[in-house]
C-alpha positions as a Markdown table, in Angstrom:
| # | Residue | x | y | z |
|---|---|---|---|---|
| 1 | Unk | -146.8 | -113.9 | 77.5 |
| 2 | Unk | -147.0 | -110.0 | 77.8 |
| 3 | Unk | -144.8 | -108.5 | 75.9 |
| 4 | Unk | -143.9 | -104.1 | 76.7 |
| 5 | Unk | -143.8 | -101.6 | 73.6 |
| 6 | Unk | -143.9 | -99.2 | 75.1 |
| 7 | Unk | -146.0 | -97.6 | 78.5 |
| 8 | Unk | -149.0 | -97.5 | 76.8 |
| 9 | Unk | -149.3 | -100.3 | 74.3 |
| 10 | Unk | -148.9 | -104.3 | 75.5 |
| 11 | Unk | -148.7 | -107.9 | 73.6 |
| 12 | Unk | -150.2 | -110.4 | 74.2 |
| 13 | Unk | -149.3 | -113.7 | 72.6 |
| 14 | Unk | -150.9 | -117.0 | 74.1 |
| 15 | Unk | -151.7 | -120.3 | 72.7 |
| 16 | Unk | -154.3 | -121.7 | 74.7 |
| 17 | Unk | -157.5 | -120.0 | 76.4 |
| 18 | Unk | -156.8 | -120.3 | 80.0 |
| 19 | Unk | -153.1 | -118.0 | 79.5 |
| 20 | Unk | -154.8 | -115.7 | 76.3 |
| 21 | Unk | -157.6 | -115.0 | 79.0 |
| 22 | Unk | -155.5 | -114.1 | 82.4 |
| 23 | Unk | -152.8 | -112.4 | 80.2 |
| 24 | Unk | -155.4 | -109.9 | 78.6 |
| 25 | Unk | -157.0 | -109.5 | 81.9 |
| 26 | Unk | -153.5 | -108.5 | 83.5 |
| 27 | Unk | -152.8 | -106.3 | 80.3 |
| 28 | Unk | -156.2 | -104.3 | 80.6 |
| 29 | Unk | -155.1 | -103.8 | 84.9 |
| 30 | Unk | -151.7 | -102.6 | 83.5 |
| 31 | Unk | -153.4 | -100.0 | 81.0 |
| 32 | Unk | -156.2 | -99.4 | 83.4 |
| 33 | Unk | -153.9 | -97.7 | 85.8 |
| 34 | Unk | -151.9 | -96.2 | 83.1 |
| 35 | Unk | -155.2 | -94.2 | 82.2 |
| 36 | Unk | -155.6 | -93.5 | 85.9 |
| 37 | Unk | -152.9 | -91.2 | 85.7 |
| 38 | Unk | -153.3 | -89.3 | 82.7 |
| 39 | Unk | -157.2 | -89.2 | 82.7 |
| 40 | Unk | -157.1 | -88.4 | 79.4 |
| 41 | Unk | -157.5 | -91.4 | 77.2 |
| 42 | Unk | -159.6 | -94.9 | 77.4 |
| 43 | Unk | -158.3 | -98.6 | 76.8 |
| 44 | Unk | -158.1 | -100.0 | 73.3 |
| 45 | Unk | -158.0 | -104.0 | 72.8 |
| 46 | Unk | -157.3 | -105.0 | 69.4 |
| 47 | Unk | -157.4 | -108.6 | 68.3 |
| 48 | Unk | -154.8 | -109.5 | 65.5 |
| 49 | Unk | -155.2 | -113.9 | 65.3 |
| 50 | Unk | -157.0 | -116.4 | 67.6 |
| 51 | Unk | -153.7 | -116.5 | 69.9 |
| 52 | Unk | -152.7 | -112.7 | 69.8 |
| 53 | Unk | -153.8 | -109.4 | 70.8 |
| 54 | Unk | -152.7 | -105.9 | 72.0 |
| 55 | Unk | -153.8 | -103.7 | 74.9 |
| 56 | Unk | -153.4 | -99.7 | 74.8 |
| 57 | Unk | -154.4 | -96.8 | 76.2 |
| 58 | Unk | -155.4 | -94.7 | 73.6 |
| 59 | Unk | -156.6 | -91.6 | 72.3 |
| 60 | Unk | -159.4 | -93.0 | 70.1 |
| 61 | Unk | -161.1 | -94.3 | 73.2 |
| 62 | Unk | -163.1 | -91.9 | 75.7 |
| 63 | Unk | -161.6 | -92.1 | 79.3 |
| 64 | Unk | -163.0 | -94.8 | 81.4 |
| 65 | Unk | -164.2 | -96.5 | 78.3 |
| 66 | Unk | -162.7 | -100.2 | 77.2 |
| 67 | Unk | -163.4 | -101.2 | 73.6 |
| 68 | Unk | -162.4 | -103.6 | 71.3 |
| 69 | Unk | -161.8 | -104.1 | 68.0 |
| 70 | Unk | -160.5 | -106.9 | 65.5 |
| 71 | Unk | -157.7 | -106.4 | 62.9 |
| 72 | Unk | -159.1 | -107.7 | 59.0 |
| 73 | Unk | -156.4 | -110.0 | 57.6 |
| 74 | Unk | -155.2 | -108.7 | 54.9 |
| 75 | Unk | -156.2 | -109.7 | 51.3 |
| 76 | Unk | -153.3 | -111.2 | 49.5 |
């Protein structure tokens, strides 16, 4: 499931490999063409568990760059 924030930022909640993998790959198209028009930032993917992640265009991230990154857990 792809979930909208906002234009530039997307969820991405899926329990089983086949959905999580076809789901980021349609959130990374969506951002992709985002960054098209602005030609400004690149596309930020950020994994939070096993089963969900977000896709963003983002400042951080040169244009026509994709990285990733993973979120710590936090220490409780």
């Amino acid at each position: 499931m792809i979930k909208h924030h906002s234009d530039i930022v997307l969820e991405i909640i899926a329990h089983d490999p086949n959905t999580l993998e076809n789901d980021l790959n349609a959130a990374v198209d969506i951002a992709r063409e985002r960054a098209k028009k602005e030609r400004r930032h690149g596309i930020l993917v950020t994994q939070h568990s096993y089963t969900s992640y977000t896709v963003a265009v983002s400042q951080d991230v040169p244009y026509g760059q994709t990285r990733e990154a993973r979120e710590e857990p936090a220490n409780t």
